[in-house]
């Protein structure tokens, strides 16, 4: 640093004044290693790291000199309180500006509403100028220096940021780091053959190298955008990880890093408090890998963080890193040696575990996974959320699944099938979601090469099916208890239930006894047919509220005849002996599988009814207590009785 410090010091004192120059130079002393070390690691083989660092520090100094006085005061407060984003009062609200209020000006008129909700962190979904037509929900940016004209201008964005700051609120926006739209100025100049611009992207003259890369590359959108390269006439094969109109940037070129740093500093000077770094794991490509989460990608983000902190200490970086649990904490700086990286990251693992627990009705996987993961560094924080605009990649590691007695691959497949409505007893998914959304960012099918399933595909801009039947079905899923999975792919209830010989590596849906099928399940058995028999089968003995005891059909049917005025059964019991019943609750050990009738949760009209002459009594089973009185909740159930 000794060689480039004098030049920076002279410039700082000339442009910032005594007090601000002293603060800038103090930060430089503190951050110099965090700047030089990653730059040397990434660019040491192609340029002089100290010369590059000097240029970048002077860029940061220029941005600091242009920073408005109110933002400098905000910087000072946040330097004193570097954990400002960790306060319990930080409540986030995420929306598209046009869907929320029509425009950025409209958002300003609704700040009282957000304040009444207790919101202190407003995240506006992609708003920088996108390409015309299909644009991946706004993530194909044609101009980083302008706002989508349909919602306003950069001046409107700056005014909104000022209004939020007056109310003690922070503003977050998305910054797409990995790629630009093919209509971006850099891409247009590359197509025109202007020197220096072809090198801004990853472009190959033929298929030789792309073919070698694709041997290990997963496909992000295997259905709609297969492959990771697109042939562009007159240019060659362009790396396009997501869509053919999104060209991956070449971060091995220092000019790309410098240009994107300039974009970050310009947005910070507009009053942006948090930048969500979209697709951060994709920044570096390496032959023979999946080209995600490479060490250089982390070093690039670390250098971004240090240089933006130098110019705008009040700016925070948030990683959009939907990766495996063991890799997630690294985006917060949690490496073998702490290296400051992003200040915030989506707690993708917690979100996945919430949905997994809800589907499996079992928290043991969540307990095992969350207790095993590395904690976030003290100066960084998780963004806790239930859902966002993007899909759910089922980030359940095999190690975490094994610690909970599950098979990782089978459980991931179960979760994907359950929330796609393909698993018996699951929430029926509206088929309109994946088809209606032209700008969908993710899709329901698994990644072909990895087998990693995904669910809840589609951008928040998608419109769900208006079908009344689809709407009514969506309320039923929380009252059904699906099967979980164990090593080997065997479906079983998590309270220790046996499968009674119904084994198979996958879920196939209910089958009629004796039906011609390739199903691995025994005739008359269902891996989870809403917890009840298939049409023509008999009743299952119950083990706990709403769940089957085993795959052995009963000798007597237990539903009232269709159309009967008799009360439908309400509760579910599992006897510990032929004469001494005991209620079975989730998590407790079941009693022996006595083949006496039980009383079960009332089925909807579409479920099978008993033939005439059934020996079952309405509302209770022989030898078992009467059902719960109306309104009383059955242990382990969710939803209405």
PDB file of N, CA and C in Angstrom, residues 456-541:
ATOM      1  N   UNK A 456     -42.396 -24.564  -6.684  1.00  0.00           N
ATOM      2  CA  UNK A 456     -42.891 -23.197  -6.595  1.00  0.00           C
ATOM      3  C   UNK A 456     -42.270 -22.327  -7.667  1.00  0.00           C
ATOM      4  N   UNK A 457     -42.167 -22.834  -8.887  1.00  0.00           N
ATOM      5  CA  UNK A 457     -41.545 -22.072  -9.950  1.00  0.00           C
ATOM      6  C   UNK A 457     -42.371 -20.872 -10.335  1.00  0.00           C
ATOM      7  N   UNK A 458     -41.698 -19.853 -10.842  1.00  0.00           N
ATOM      8  CA  UNK A 458     -42.417 -18.725 -11.406  1.00  0.00           C
ATOM      9  C   UNK A 458     -42.175 -17.434 -10.683  1.00  0.00           C
ATOM     10  N   UNK A 459     -42.179 -16.378 -11.431  1.00  0.00           N
ATOM     11  CA  UNK A 459     -42.002 -15.052 -10.891  1.00  0.00           C
ATOM     12  C   UNK A 459     -43.250 -14.610 -10.151  1.00  0.00           C
ATOM     13  N   UNK A 460     -43.068 -13.646  -9.253  1.00  0.00           N
ATOM     14  CA  UNK A 460     -44.215 -13.095  -8.534  1.00  0.00           C
ATOM     15  C   UNK A 460     -45.191 -12.416  -9.472  1.00  0.00           C
ATOM     16  N   UNK A 461     -44.746 -12.110 -10.676  1.00  0.00           N
ATOM     17  CA  UNK A 461     -45.646 -11.464 -11.626  1.00  0.00           C
ATOM     18  C   UNK A 461     -46.596 -12.457 -12.262  1.00  0.00           C
ATOM     19  N   UNK A 462     -46.405 -13.744 -12.022  1.00  0.00           N
ATOM     20  CA  UNK A 462     -47.268 -14.738 -12.632  1.00  0.00           C
ATOM     21  C   UNK A 462     -48.661 -14.676 -12.024  1.00  0.00           C
ATOM     22  N   UNK A 463     -49.639 -15.082 -12.801  1.00  0.00           N
ATOM     23  CA  UNK A 463     -51.020 -15.094 -12.346  1.00  0.00           C
ATOM     24  C   UNK A 463     -51.469 -16.525 -12.135  1.00  0.00           C
ATOM     25  N   UNK A 464     -51.893 -16.886 -10.919  1.00  0.00           N
ATOM     26  CA  UNK A 464     -52.334 -18.253 -10.691  1.00  0.00           C
ATOM     27  C   UNK A 464     -53.641 -18.547 -11.407  1.00  0.00           C
ATOM     28  N   UNK A 465     -53.956 -19.816 -11.451  1.00  0.00           N
ATOM     29  CA  UNK A 465     -55.178 -20.221 -12.132  1.00  0.00           C
ATOM     30  C   UNK A 465     -56.406 -19.624 -11.461  1.00  0.00           C
ATOM     31  N   UNK A 466     -57.314 -19.054 -12.244  1.00  0.00           N
ATOM     32  CA  UNK A 466     -58.534 -18.504 -11.666  1.00  0.00           C
ATOM     33  C   UNK A 466     -59.580 -19.574 -11.419  1.00  0.00           C
ATOM     34  N   UNK A 467     -59.239 -20.826 -11.722  1.00  0.00           N
ATOM     35  CA  UNK A 467     -60.211 -21.900 -11.607  1.00  0.00           C
ATOM     36  C   UNK A 467     -60.730 -22.031 -10.185  1.00  0.00           C
ATOM     37  N   UNK A 468     -62.051 -21.996  -9.960  1.00  0.00           N
ATOM     38  CA  UNK A 468     -62.589 -22.163  -8.617  1.00  0.00           C
ATOM     39  C   UNK A 468     -62.162 -23.481  -7.993  1.00  0.00           C
ATOM     40  N   UNK A 469     -62.098 -24.534  -8.802  1.00  0.00           N
ATOM     41  CA  UNK A 469     -61.717 -25.817  -8.225  1.00  0.00           C
ATOM     42  C   UNK A 469     -60.286 -25.785  -7.731  1.00  0.00           C
ATOM     43  N   UNK A 470     -59.402 -25.110  -8.498  1.00  0.00           N
ATOM     44  CA  UNK A 470     -58.013 -25.013  -8.054  1.00  0.00           C
ATOM     45  C   UNK A 470     -57.924 -24.193  -6.781  1.00  0.00           C
ATOM     46  N   UNK A 471     -58.730 -23.135  -6.717  1.00  0.00           N
ATOM     47  CA  UNK A 471     -58.701 -22.303  -5.524  1.00  0.00           C
ATOM     48  C   UNK A 471     -59.202 -23.067  -4.311  1.00  0.00           C
ATOM     49  N   UNK A 472     -60.266 -23.828  -4.486  1.00  0.00           N
ATOM     50  CA  UNK A 472     -60.812 -24.552  -3.342  1.00  0.00           C
ATOM     51  C   UNK A 472     -59.881 -25.663  -2.900  1.00  0.00           C
ATOM     52  N   UNK A 473     -59.184 -26.290  -3.852  1.00  0.00           N
ATOM     53  CA  UNK A 473     -58.283 -27.363  -3.481  1.00  0.00           C
ATOM     54  C   UNK A 473     -57.103 -26.852  -2.666  1.00  0.00           C
ATOM     55  N   UNK A 474     -56.731 -25.599  -2.897  1.00  0.00           N
ATOM     56  CA  UNK A 474     -55.524 -25.102  -2.263  1.00  0.00           C
ATOM     57  C   UNK A 474     -55.653 -25.019  -0.756  1.00  0.00           C
ATOM     58  N   UNK A 475     -56.853 -25.130  -0.213  1.00  0.00           N
ATOM     59  CA  UNK A 475     -57.016 -25.049   1.231  1.00  0.00           C
ATOM     60  C   UNK A 475     -56.875 -26.405   1.919  1.00  0.00           C
ATOM     61  N   UNK A 476     -56.808 -27.485   1.160  1.00  0.00           N
ATOM     62  CA  UNK A 476     -56.903 -28.795   1.792  1.00  0.00           C
ATOM     63  C   UNK A 476     -55.575 -29.366   2.219  1.00  0.00           C
ATOM     64  N   UNK A 477     -54.483 -28.845   1.681  1.00  0.00           N
ATOM     65  CA  UNK A 477     -53.230 -29.554   1.856  1.00  0.00           C
ATOM     66  C   UNK A 477     -52.706 -29.543   3.284  1.00  0.00           C
ATOM     67  N   UNK A 478     -53.013 -28.528   4.088  1.00  0.00           N
ATOM     68  CA  UNK A 478     -52.444 -28.470   5.426  1.00  0.00           C
ATOM     69  C   UNK A 478     -53.065 -29.485   6.372  1.00  0.00           C
ATOM     70  N   UNK A 479     -54.152 -30.113   5.985  1.00  0.00           N
ATOM     71  CA  UNK A 479     -54.766 -31.086   6.878  1.00  0.00           C
ATOM     72  C   UNK A 479     -54.380 -32.509   6.533  1.00  0.00           C
ATOM     73  N   UNK A 480     -53.520 -32.706   5.528  1.00  0.00           N
ATOM     74  CA  UNK A 480     -53.124 -34.044   5.131  1.00  0.00           C
ATOM     75  C   UNK A 480     -51.727 -34.358   5.626  1.00  0.00           C
ATOM     76  N   UNK A 481     -51.518 -35.596   6.044  1.00  0.00           N
ATOM     77  CA  UNK A 481     -50.222 -36.012   6.544  1.00  0.00           C
ATOM     78  C   UNK A 481     -49.533 -36.885   5.508  1.00  0.00           C
ATOM     79  N   UNK A 482     -48.510 -36.379   4.835  1.00  0.00           N
ATOM     80  CA  UNK A 482     -47.849 -37.169   3.813  1.00  0.00           C
ATOM     81  C   UNK A 482     -46.827 -38.126   4.400  1.00  0.00           C
ATOM     82  N   UNK A 483     -46.324 -38.969   3.558  1.00  0.00           N
ATOM     83  CA  UNK A 483     -45.233 -39.841   3.955  1.00  0.00           C
ATOM     84  C   UNK A 483     -43.936 -39.070   3.953  1.00  0.00           C
ATOM     85  N   UNK A 484     -43.038 -39.424   4.834  1.00  0.00           N
ATOM     86  CA  UNK A 484     -41.667 -38.951   4.775  1.00  0.00           C
ATOM     87  C   UNK A 484     -40.845 -40.065   4.132  1.00  0.00           C
ATOM     88  N   UNK A 485     -39.541 -39.922   4.130  1.00  0.00           N
ATOM     89  CA  UNK A 485     -38.711 -40.909   3.458  1.00  0.00           C
ATOM     90  C   UNK A 485     -37.605 -41.392   4.373  1.00  0.00           C
ATOM     91  N   UNK A 486     -37.157 -42.593   4.138  1.00  0.00           N
ATOM     92  CA  UNK A 486     -36.060 -43.165   4.896  1.00  0.00           C
ATOM     93  C   UNK A 486     -35.001 -43.649   3.927  1.00  0.00           C
ATOM     94  N   UNK A 487     -33.769 -43.907   4.395  1.00  0.00           N
ATOM     95  CA  UNK A 487     -32.734 -44.390   3.484  1.00  0.00           C
ATOM     96  C   UNK A 487     -33.228 -45.586   2.685  1.00  0.00           C
ATOM     97  N   UNK A 488     -32.936 -45.554   1.394  1.00  0.00           N
ATOM     98  CA  UNK A 488     -33.396 -46.613   0.516  1.00  0.00           C
ATOM     99  C   UNK A 488     -34.659 -46.249  -0.220  1.00  0.00           C
ATOM    100  N   UNK A 489     -35.258 -45.097   0.114  1.00  0.00           N
ATOM    101  CA  UNK A 489     -36.426 -44.636  -0.622  1.00  0.00           C
ATOM    102  C   UNK A 489     -37.723 -45.240  -0.155  1.00  0.00           C
ATOM    103  N   UNK A 490     -37.791 -45.859   1.027  1.00  0.00           N
ATOM    104  CA  UNK A 490     -39.020 -46.482   1.495  1.00  0.00           C
ATOM    105  C   UNK A 490     -39.934 -45.428   2.100  1.00  0.00           C
ATOM    106  N   UNK A 491     -41.171 -45.417   1.688  1.00  0.00           N
ATOM    107  CA  UNK A 491     -42.121 -44.472   2.262  1.00  0.00           C
ATOM    108  C   UNK A 491     -42.613 -44.972   3.602  1.00  0.00           C
ATOM    109  N   UNK A 492     -42.656 -44.092   4.591  1.00  0.00           N
ATOM    110  CA  UNK A 492     -43.104 -44.514   5.913  1.00  0.00           C
ATOM    111  C   UNK A 492     -43.562 -43.310   6.705  1.00  0.00           C
ATOM    112  N   UNK A 493     -44.405 -43.511   7.683  1.00  0.00           N
ATOM    113  CA  UNK A 493     -44.792 -42.417   8.565  1.00  0.00           C
ATOM    114  C   UNK A 493     -43.696 -42.183   9.583  1.00  0.00           C
ATOM    115  N   UNK A 494     -43.497 -40.920   9.929  1.00  0.00           N
ATOM    116  CA  UNK A 494     -42.352 -40.572  10.759  1.00  0.00           C
ATOM    117  C   UNK A 494     -42.510 -40.947  12.211  1.00  0.00           C
ATOM    118  N   UNK A 495     -43.673 -41.381  12.658  1.00  0.00           N
ATOM    119  CA  UNK A 495     -43.830 -41.774  14.055  1.00  0.00           C
ATOM    120  C   UNK A 495     -43.495 -43.249  14.240  1.00  0.00           C
ATOM    121  N   UNK A 496     -42.725 -43.794  13.347  1.00  0.00           N
ATOM    122  CA  UNK A 496     -42.293 -45.166  13.488  1.00  0.00           C
ATOM    123  C   UNK A 496     -43.238 -46.164  12.859  1.00  0.00           C
ATOM    124  N   UNK A 497     -44.109 -45.722  11.964  1.00  0.00           N
ATOM    125  CA  UNK A 497     -45.057 -46.635  11.356  1.00  0.00           C
ATOM    126  C   UNK A 497     -44.339 -47.591  10.398  1.00  0.00           C
ATOM    127  N   UNK A 498     -44.918 -48.744  10.204  1.00  0.00           N
ATOM    128  CA  UNK A 498     -44.355 -49.683   9.241  1.00  0.00           C
ATOM    129  C   UNK A 498     -45.093 -49.551   7.921  1.00  0.00           C
ATOM    130  N   UNK A 499     -44.450 -49.998   6.868  1.00  0.00           N
ATOM    131  CA  UNK A 499     -45.081 -49.914   5.557  1.00  0.00           C
ATOM    132  C   UNK A 499     -45.859 -51.165   5.218  1.00  0.00           C
ATOM    133  N   UNK A 500     -45.742 -52.191   6.010  1.00  0.00           N
ATOM    134  CA  UNK A 500     -46.510 -53.396   5.767  1.00  0.00           C
ATOM    135  C   UNK A 500     -46.206 -54.024   4.424  1.00  0.00           C
ATOM    136  N   UNK A 501     -45.003 -53.855   3.933  1.00  0.00           N
ATOM    137  CA  UNK A 501     -44.617 -54.479   2.684  1.00  0.00           C
ATOM    138  C   UNK A 501     -44.811 -53.608   1.466  1.00  0.00           C
ATOM    139  N   UNK A 502     -45.336 -52.391   1.624  1.00  0.00           N
ATOM    140  CA  UNK A 502     -45.486 -51.495   0.477  1.00  0.00           C
ATOM    141  C   UNK A 502     -44.175 -50.751   0.292  1.00  0.00           C
ATOM    142  N   UNK A 503     -43.327 -51.250  -0.552  1.00  0.00           N
ATOM    143  CA  UNK A 503     -42.027 -50.619  -0.724  1.00  0.00           C
ATOM    144  C   UNK A 503     -41.859 -50.132  -2.142  1.00  0.00           C
ATOM    145  N   UNK A 504     -40.961 -49.215  -2.321  1.00  0.00           N
ATOM    146  CA  UNK A 504     -40.704 -48.711  -3.662  1.00  0.00           C
ATOM    147  C   UNK A 504     -39.812 -47.503  -3.628  1.00  0.00           C
ATOM    148  N   UNK A 505     -39.048 -47.277  -4.672  1.00  0.00           N
ATOM    149  CA  UNK A 505     -38.113 -46.150  -4.692  1.00  0.00           C
ATOM    150  C   UNK A 505     -38.759 -44.826  -5.016  1.00  0.00           C
ATOM    151  N   UNK A 506     -40.046 -44.803  -5.306  1.00  0.00           N
ATOM    152  CA  UNK A 506     -40.681 -43.551  -5.693  1.00  0.00           C
ATOM    153  C   UNK A 506     -42.144 -43.574  -5.277  1.00  0.00           C
ATOM    154  N   UNK A 507     -42.784 -42.418  -5.399  1.00  0.00           N
ATOM    155  CA  UNK A 507     -44.206 -42.336  -5.117  1.00  0.00           C
ATOM    156  C   UNK A 507     -44.955 -42.406  -6.437  1.00  0.00           C
ATOM    157  N   UNK A 508     -46.010 -43.157  -6.476  1.00  0.00           N
ATOM    158  CA  UNK A 508     -46.675 -43.347  -7.757  1.00  0.00           C
ATOM    159  C   UNK A 508     -48.121 -42.927  -7.761  1.00  0.00           C
ATOM    160  N   UNK A 509     -48.680 -42.620  -6.620  1.00  0.00           N
ATOM    161  CA  UNK A 509     -50.100 -42.303  -6.587  1.00  0.00           C
ATOM    162  C   UNK A 509     -50.917 -43.544  -6.321  1.00  0.00           C
ATOM    163  N   UNK A 510     -52.165 -43.373  -5.961  1.00  0.00           N
ATOM    164  CA  UNK A 510     -53.003 -44.501  -5.592  1.00  0.00           C
ATOM    165  C   UNK A 510     -53.284 -45.428  -6.769  1.00  0.00           C
ATOM    166  N   UNK A 511     -53.408 -46.699  -6.480  1.00  0.00           N
ATOM    167  CA  UNK A 511     -53.736 -47.698  -7.499  1.00  0.00           C
ATOM    168  C   UNK A 511     -54.912 -48.541  -7.014  1.00  0.00           C
ATOM    169  N   UNK A 512     -55.764 -48.914  -7.924  1.00  0.00           N
ATOM    170  CA  UNK A 512     -56.860 -49.813  -7.576  1.00  0.00           C
ATOM    171  C   UNK A 512     -56.318 -51.230  -7.410  1.00  0.00           C
ATOM    172  N   UNK A 513     -56.833 -51.981  -6.467  1.00  0.00           N
ATOM    173  CA  UNK A 513     -56.350 -53.344  -6.287  1.00  0.00           C
ATOM    174  C   UNK A 513     -56.488 -54.142  -7.576  1.00  0.00           C
ATOM    175  N   UNK A 514     -55.416 -54.805  -7.943  1.00  0.00           N
ATOM    176  CA  UNK A 514     -55.448 -55.665  -9.107  1.00  0.00           C
ATOM    177  C   UNK A 514     -55.306 -54.948 -10.424  1.00  0.00           C
ATOM    178  N   UNK A 515     -55.160 -53.615 -10.406  1.00  0.00           N
ATOM    179  CA  UNK A 515     -55.052 -52.882 -11.656  1.00  0.00           C
ATOM    180  C   UNK A 515     -53.727 -53.178 -12.332  1.00  0.00           C
ATOM    181  N   UNK A 516     -53.754 -53.234 -13.640  1.00  0.00           N
ATOM    182  CA  UNK A 516     -52.525 -53.467 -14.386  1.00  0.00           C
ATOM    183  C   UNK A 516     -51.664 -52.214 -14.304  1.00  0.00           C
ATOM    184  N   UNK A 517     -50.498 -52.310 -13.727  1.00  0.00           N
ATOM    185  CA  UNK A 517     -49.660 -51.141 -13.508  1.00  0.00           C
ATOM    186  C   UNK A 517     -48.231 -51.581 -13.269  1.00  0.00           C
ATOM    187  N   UNK A 518     -47.332 -50.683 -13.534  1.00  0.00           N
ATOM    188  CA  UNK A 518     -45.934 -50.949 -13.242  1.00  0.00           C
ATOM    189  C   UNK A 518     -45.542 -50.408 -11.884  1.00  0.00           C
ATOM    190  N   UNK A 519     -46.517 -50.029 -11.082  1.00  0.00           N
ATOM    191  CA  UNK A 519     -46.251 -49.461  -9.775  1.00  0.00           C
ATOM    192  C   UNK A 519     -45.473 -50.438  -8.908  1.00  0.00           C
ATOM    193  N   UNK A 520     -44.473 -49.955  -8.169  1.00  0.00           N
ATOM    194  CA  UNK A 520     -43.749 -50.842  -7.266  1.00  0.00           C
ATOM    195  C   UNK A 520     -44.532 -51.146  -5.998  1.00  0.00           C
ATOM    196  N   UNK A 521     -45.678 -50.524  -5.817  1.00  0.00           N
ATOM    197  CA  UNK A 521     -46.465 -50.741  -4.604  1.00  0.00           C
ATOM    198  C   UNK A 521     -47.341 -51.982  -4.748  1.00  0.00           C
ATOM    199  N   UNK A 522     -47.571 -52.633  -3.643  1.00  0.00           N
ATOM    200  CA  UNK A 522     -48.426 -53.817  -3.648  1.00  0.00           C
ATOM    201  C   UNK A 522     -49.846 -53.450  -4.072  1.00  0.00           C
ATOM    202  N   UNK A 523     -50.531 -54.403  -4.674  1.00  0.00           N
ATOM    203  CA  UNK A 523     -51.916 -54.178  -5.067  1.00  0.00           C
ATOM    204  C   UNK A 523     -52.738 -53.819  -3.847  1.00  0.00           C
ATOM    205  N   UNK A 524     -53.529 -52.797  -3.959  1.00  0.00           N
ATOM    206  CA  UNK A 524     -54.375 -52.358  -2.856  1.00  0.00           C
ATOM    207  C   UNK A 524     -53.688 -51.408  -1.914  1.00  0.00           C
ATOM    208  N   UNK A 525     -52.374 -51.186  -2.110  1.00  0.00           N
ATOM    209  CA  UNK A 525     -51.634 -50.294  -1.224  1.00  0.00           C
ATOM    210  C   UNK A 525     -51.373 -48.966  -1.922  1.00  0.00           C
ATOM    211  N   UNK A 526     -51.275 -47.931  -1.132  1.00  0.00           N
ATOM    212  CA  UNK A 526     -50.982 -46.610  -1.668  1.00  0.00           C
ATOM    213  C   UNK A 526     -49.914 -45.985  -0.806  1.00  0.00           C
ATOM    214  N   UNK A 527     -48.908 -45.354  -1.395  1.00  0.00           N
ATOM    215  CA  UNK A 527     -47.894 -44.709  -0.574  1.00  0.00           C
ATOM    216  C   UNK A 527     -48.465 -43.608   0.294  1.00  0.00           C
ATOM    217  N   UNK A 528     -49.543 -42.980  -0.164  1.00  0.00           N
ATOM    218  CA  UNK A 528     -50.200 -41.961   0.675  1.00  0.00           C
ATOM    219  C   UNK A 528     -51.400 -41.438  -0.084  1.00  0.00           C
ATOM    220  N   UNK A 529     -52.420 -42.196  -0.157  1.00  0.00           N
ATOM    221  CA  UNK A 529     -53.609 -41.762  -0.884  1.00  0.00           C
ATOM    222  C   UNK A 529     -54.506 -40.976   0.051  1.00  0.00           C
ATOM    223  N   UNK A 530     -54.109 -39.746   0.338  1.00  0.00           N
ATOM    224  CA  UNK A 530     -54.773 -38.878   1.313  1.00  0.00           C
ATOM    225  C   UNK A 530     -54.861 -39.583   2.662  1.00  0.00           C
ATOM    226  N   UNK A 531     -54.043 -40.617   2.852  1.00  0.00           N
ATOM    227  CA  UNK A 531     -54.099 -41.382   4.088  1.00  0.00           C
ATOM    228  C   UNK A 531     -55.183 -42.430   4.085  1.00  0.00           C
ATOM    229  N   UNK A 532     -55.858 -42.648   2.952  1.00  0.00           N
ATOM    230  CA  UNK A 532     -57.015 -43.530   2.939  1.00  0.00           C
ATOM    231  C   UNK A 532     -56.974 -44.469   1.737  1.00  0.00           C
ATOM    232  N   UNK A 533     -57.846 -45.469   1.681  1.00  0.00           N
ATOM    233  CA  UNK A 533     -57.762 -46.468   0.621  1.00  0.00           C
ATOM    234  C   UNK A 533     -58.157 -45.920  -0.737  1.00  0.00           C
ATOM    235  N   UNK A 534     -57.659 -46.590  -1.749  1.00  0.00           N
ATOM    236  CA  UNK A 534     -58.051 -46.253  -3.106  1.00  0.00           C
ATOM    237  C   UNK A 534     -59.456 -46.770  -3.363  1.00  0.00           C
ATOM    238  N   UNK A 535     -60.128 -46.269  -4.392  1.00  0.00           N
ATOM    239  CA  UNK A 535     -61.465 -46.760  -4.699  1.00  0.00           C
ATOM    240  C   UNK A 535     -61.468 -48.285  -4.840  1.00  0.00           C
ATOM    241  N   UNK A 536     -62.360 -48.917  -4.125  1.00  0.00           N
ATOM    242  CA  UNK A 536     -62.458 -50.371  -4.166  1.00  0.00           C
ATOM    243  C   UNK A 536     -61.688 -51.048  -3.063  1.00  0.00           C
ATOM    244  N   UNK A 537     -60.816 -50.319  -2.388  1.00  0.00           N
ATOM    245  CA  UNK A 537     -60.065 -50.918  -1.286  1.00  0.00           C
ATOM    246  C   UNK A 537     -60.827 -50.727   0.010  1.00  0.00           C
ATOM    247  N   UNK A 538     -60.314 -51.339   1.054  1.00  0.00           N
ATOM    248  CA  UNK A 538     -60.969 -51.231   2.359  1.00  0.00           C
ATOM    249  C   UNK A 538     -60.275 -50.185   3.219  1.00  0.00           C
ATOM    250  N   UNK A 539     -60.732 -50.058   4.441  1.00  0.00           N
ATOM    251  CA  UNK A 539     -60.218 -49.012   5.330  1.00  0.00           C
ATOM    252  C   UNK A 539     -58.867 -49.409   5.916  1.00  0.00           C
ATOM    253  N   UNK A 540     -58.055 -48.406   6.210  1.00  0.00           N
ATOM    254  CA  UNK A 540     -56.765 -48.653   6.864  1.00  0.00           C
ATOM    255  C   UNK A 540     -56.928 -48.493   8.373  1.00  0.00           C
ATOM    256  N   UNK A 541     -56.243 -49.292   9.180  1.00  0.00           N
ATOM    257  CA  UNK A 541     -56.183 -48.965  10.609  1.00  0.00           C
ATOM    258  C   UNK A 541     -55.406 -47.665  10.780  1.00  0.00           C
TER     259      UNK A 541
END
